[in-house]
Amino acid sequence: MGDDALRTRRVVGNWKMNGALAGNAALLGACASAFPESAVGAGRAVEVAVCVPFPYLAQARDLLSGSAVRWGAQDVSVHSSGAHTGEVSAAMITDFGGSFVIVGHSERRAHHSETSALVAGKAAAALAAGLTPIICLGETLEERETDMTEAVIAGQLSVCIEVLGYDHVAQCVIAYEPVWAIGTGRNATPDQVQSVHAFLRRRLGPAGASVSLLYGGSVKASNAAELFAMPDVDGGLIGGASLKLADFEPICRACA
Ligand code: 13P
């Protein structure tokens, strides 16, 4: 819907809690070589990024600086500083050159009791520090099977709009990640994804023209092109397939 030329196409790797210094060095070095400065995609320009565990932000900065690949984190504190043991602020992520932070991933909503209000607060903290939040939304299998998908997603999104306002939501990236498709090998079909993305775009109102909407959930080299060809899909948030360049690179190129 609308003019998709206005929206940035992106492929972002979510490493989750994977990696170690030696293996990361090989993967980050290979990513930097595959995507040297401003060379991602022969067709439409695609922004490529990886969101790494906090301890590896410095390593990502050291190995990706000078390449076209950006980096970021997978969570952020709603607070800016102070007595919050174990938390990491948005300013700390930008201090290491991070551009993105994932907020509201279903694994955090489900296993760390994160509410939509907290997720919206984290997105606000990220924006205030100059980071682009990637806000994750999505329904469970039970919610899909009981026809609750749109209601659930509308509820998650509306809290963000209330807290952030349309102007700030326009600066966010939104990732639709159906919980039943994450790490299961079972991706949503291109038509299912397009239908939810078109719904999200309408609900985004005036912000819809600029927000890039990513799909996440079992994206692989073999299904990326058909998912990214959908008119309201601006790229992907990639879990397992972002851990090997042989899987990740063709997904990034399929977005171009
Ligand atoms: P998979 O690509 O491993 O299904 O994970 C998707 C995801 O959760 C990205 O944030």
PDB file of N, CA and C and ligand atoms in Angstrom, residues 14 16 102 105-107 136 177 181-185 216-219 237-241, ligand 1:
ATOM      1  N   ASN A  14      18.849 -11.208  14.156  1.00  0.00           N
ATOM      2  CA  ASN A  14      18.705 -11.254  15.618  1.00  0.00           C
ATOM      3  C   ASN A  14      19.444 -12.498  16.079  1.00  0.00           C
ATOM      4  N   LYS A  16      19.960 -13.489  18.959  1.00  0.00           N
ATOM      5  CA  LYS A  16      19.453 -14.019  20.239  1.00  0.00           C
ATOM      6  C   LYS A  16      20.638 -14.319  21.161  1.00  0.00           C
ATOM      7  N   ILE A 102      16.196  -4.054  19.280  1.00  0.00           N
ATOM      8  CA  ILE A 102      14.940  -4.802  19.211  1.00  0.00           C
ATOM      9  C   ILE A 102      14.208  -4.606  20.543  1.00  0.00           C
ATOM     10  N   HIS A 105      10.377  -8.285  21.712  1.00  0.00           N
ATOM     11  CA  HIS A 105      10.394  -9.606  21.071  1.00  0.00           C
ATOM     12  C   HIS A 105       9.482 -10.548  21.872  1.00  0.00           C
ATOM     13  N   SER A 106       8.821 -11.462  21.186  1.00  0.00           N
ATOM     14  CA  SER A 106       7.862 -12.335  21.886  1.00  0.00           C
ATOM     15  C   SER A 106       8.547 -13.161  22.970  1.00  0.00           C
ATOM     16  N   GLU A 107       9.847 -13.454  22.781  1.00  0.00           N
ATOM     17  CA  GLU A 107      10.547 -14.212  23.831  1.00  0.00           C
ATOM     18  C   GLU A 107      10.655 -13.377  25.106  1.00  0.00           C
ATOM     19  N   CYS A 136       8.664  -5.428  18.035  1.00  0.00           N
ATOM     20  CA  CYS A 136       8.115  -6.709  17.574  1.00  0.00           C
ATOM     21  C   CYS A 136       6.675  -6.893  18.068  1.00  0.00           C
ATOM     22  N   GLU A 177       6.072 -10.693  13.900  1.00  0.00           N
ATOM     23  CA  GLU A 177       6.652 -12.013  14.133  1.00  0.00           C
ATOM     24  C   GLU A 177       5.595 -12.915  14.773  1.00  0.00           C
ATOM     25  N   ALA A 181       5.586 -19.063  14.283  1.00  0.00           N
ATOM     26  CA  ALA A 181       6.530 -19.229  13.164  1.00  0.00           C
ATOM     27  C   ALA A 181       7.978 -19.039  13.598  1.00  0.00           C
ATOM     28  N   ILE A 182       8.200 -18.685  14.863  1.00  0.00           N
ATOM     29  CA  ILE A 182       9.558 -18.368  15.315  1.00  0.00           C
ATOM     30  C   ILE A 182      10.286 -19.638  15.717  1.00  0.00           C
ATOM     31  N   GLY A 183      11.375 -19.912  15.006  1.00  0.00           N
ATOM     32  CA  GLY A 183      12.225 -21.050  15.362  1.00  0.00           C
ATOM     33  C   GLY A 183      11.560 -22.398  15.139  1.00  0.00           C
ATOM     34  N   THR A 184      10.450 -22.412  14.403  1.00  0.00           N
ATOM     35  CA  THR A 184       9.705 -23.653  14.226  1.00  0.00           C
ATOM     36  C   THR A 184       9.925 -24.260  12.844  1.00  0.00           C
ATOM     37  N   GLY A 185      10.528 -23.477  11.941  1.00  0.00           N
ATOM     38  CA  GLY A 185      10.668 -23.938  10.565  1.00  0.00           C
ATOM     39  C   GLY A 185       9.386 -23.730   9.774  1.00  0.00           C
ATOM     40  N   GLY A 216       9.265 -11.522  10.504  1.00  0.00           N
ATOM     41  CA  GLY A 216      10.202 -12.453  11.133  1.00  0.00           C
ATOM     42  C   GLY A 216       9.508 -13.737  11.508  1.00  0.00           C
ATOM     43  N   GLY A 217      10.190 -14.855  11.305  1.00  0.00           N
ATOM     44  CA  GLY A 217       9.641 -16.165  11.653  1.00  0.00           C
ATOM     45  C   GLY A 217      10.023 -17.173  10.592  1.00  0.00           C
ATOM     46  N   SER A 218      11.128 -17.913  10.859  1.00  0.00           N
ATOM     47  CA  SER A 218      11.577 -18.976   9.948  1.00  0.00           C
ATOM     48  C   SER A 218      11.831 -18.473   8.523  1.00  0.00           C
ATOM     49  N   VAL A 219      12.390 -17.258   8.405  1.00  0.00           N
ATOM     50  CA  VAL A 219      12.817 -16.799   7.076  1.00  0.00           C
ATOM     51  C   VAL A 219      14.120 -17.523   6.726  1.00  0.00           C
ATOM     52  N   LEU A 237      13.300  -9.787   9.797  1.00  0.00           N
ATOM     53  CA  LEU A 237      14.057  -9.921  11.048  1.00  0.00           C
ATOM     54  C   LEU A 237      14.360 -11.418  11.173  1.00  0.00           C
ATOM     55  N   ILE A 238      15.641 -11.740  11.131  1.00  0.00           N
ATOM     56  CA  ILE A 238      16.054 -13.119  10.892  1.00  0.00           C
ATOM     57  C   ILE A 238      16.731 -13.691  12.134  1.00  0.00           C
ATOM     58  N   GLY A 239      16.231 -14.807  12.630  1.00  0.00           N
ATOM     59  CA  GLY A 239      16.849 -15.450  13.791  1.00  0.00           C
ATOM     60  C   GLY A 239      17.912 -16.436  13.362  1.00  0.00           C
ATOM     61  N   GLY A 240      17.572 -17.720  13.394  1.00  0.00           N
ATOM     62  CA  GLY A 240      18.543 -18.784  13.149  1.00  0.00           C
ATOM     63  C   GLY A 240      19.378 -18.601  11.883  1.00  0.00           C
ATOM     64  N   ALA A 241      18.745 -18.139  10.819  1.00  0.00           N
ATOM     65  CA  ALA A 241      19.466 -18.019   9.544  1.00  0.00           C
ATOM     66  C   ALA A 241      20.404 -16.813   9.497  1.00  0.00           C
TER      67      ALA A 241
HETATM   68  P1  13P B   1      13.795 -17.573  13.392  1.00  0.00           P
HETATM   69  O1  13P B   1      14.215 -16.864  12.116  1.00  0.00           O
HETATM   70  O2  13P B   1      14.875 -18.416  13.982  1.00  0.00           O
HETATM   71  O3  13P B   1      12.481 -18.248  13.249  1.00  0.00           O
HETATM   72  O4  13P B   1      13.574 -16.395  14.490  1.00  0.00           O
HETATM   73  C1  13P B   1      12.823 -15.307  14.155  1.00  0.00           C
HETATM   74  C2  13P B   1      12.992 -14.284  15.218  1.00  0.00           C
HETATM   75  O5  13P B   1      12.580 -14.472  16.343  1.00  0.00           O
HETATM   76  C3  13P B   1      13.708 -13.042  14.873  1.00  0.00           C
HETATM   77  O6  13P B   1      13.588 -12.084  15.870  1.00  0.00           O
END
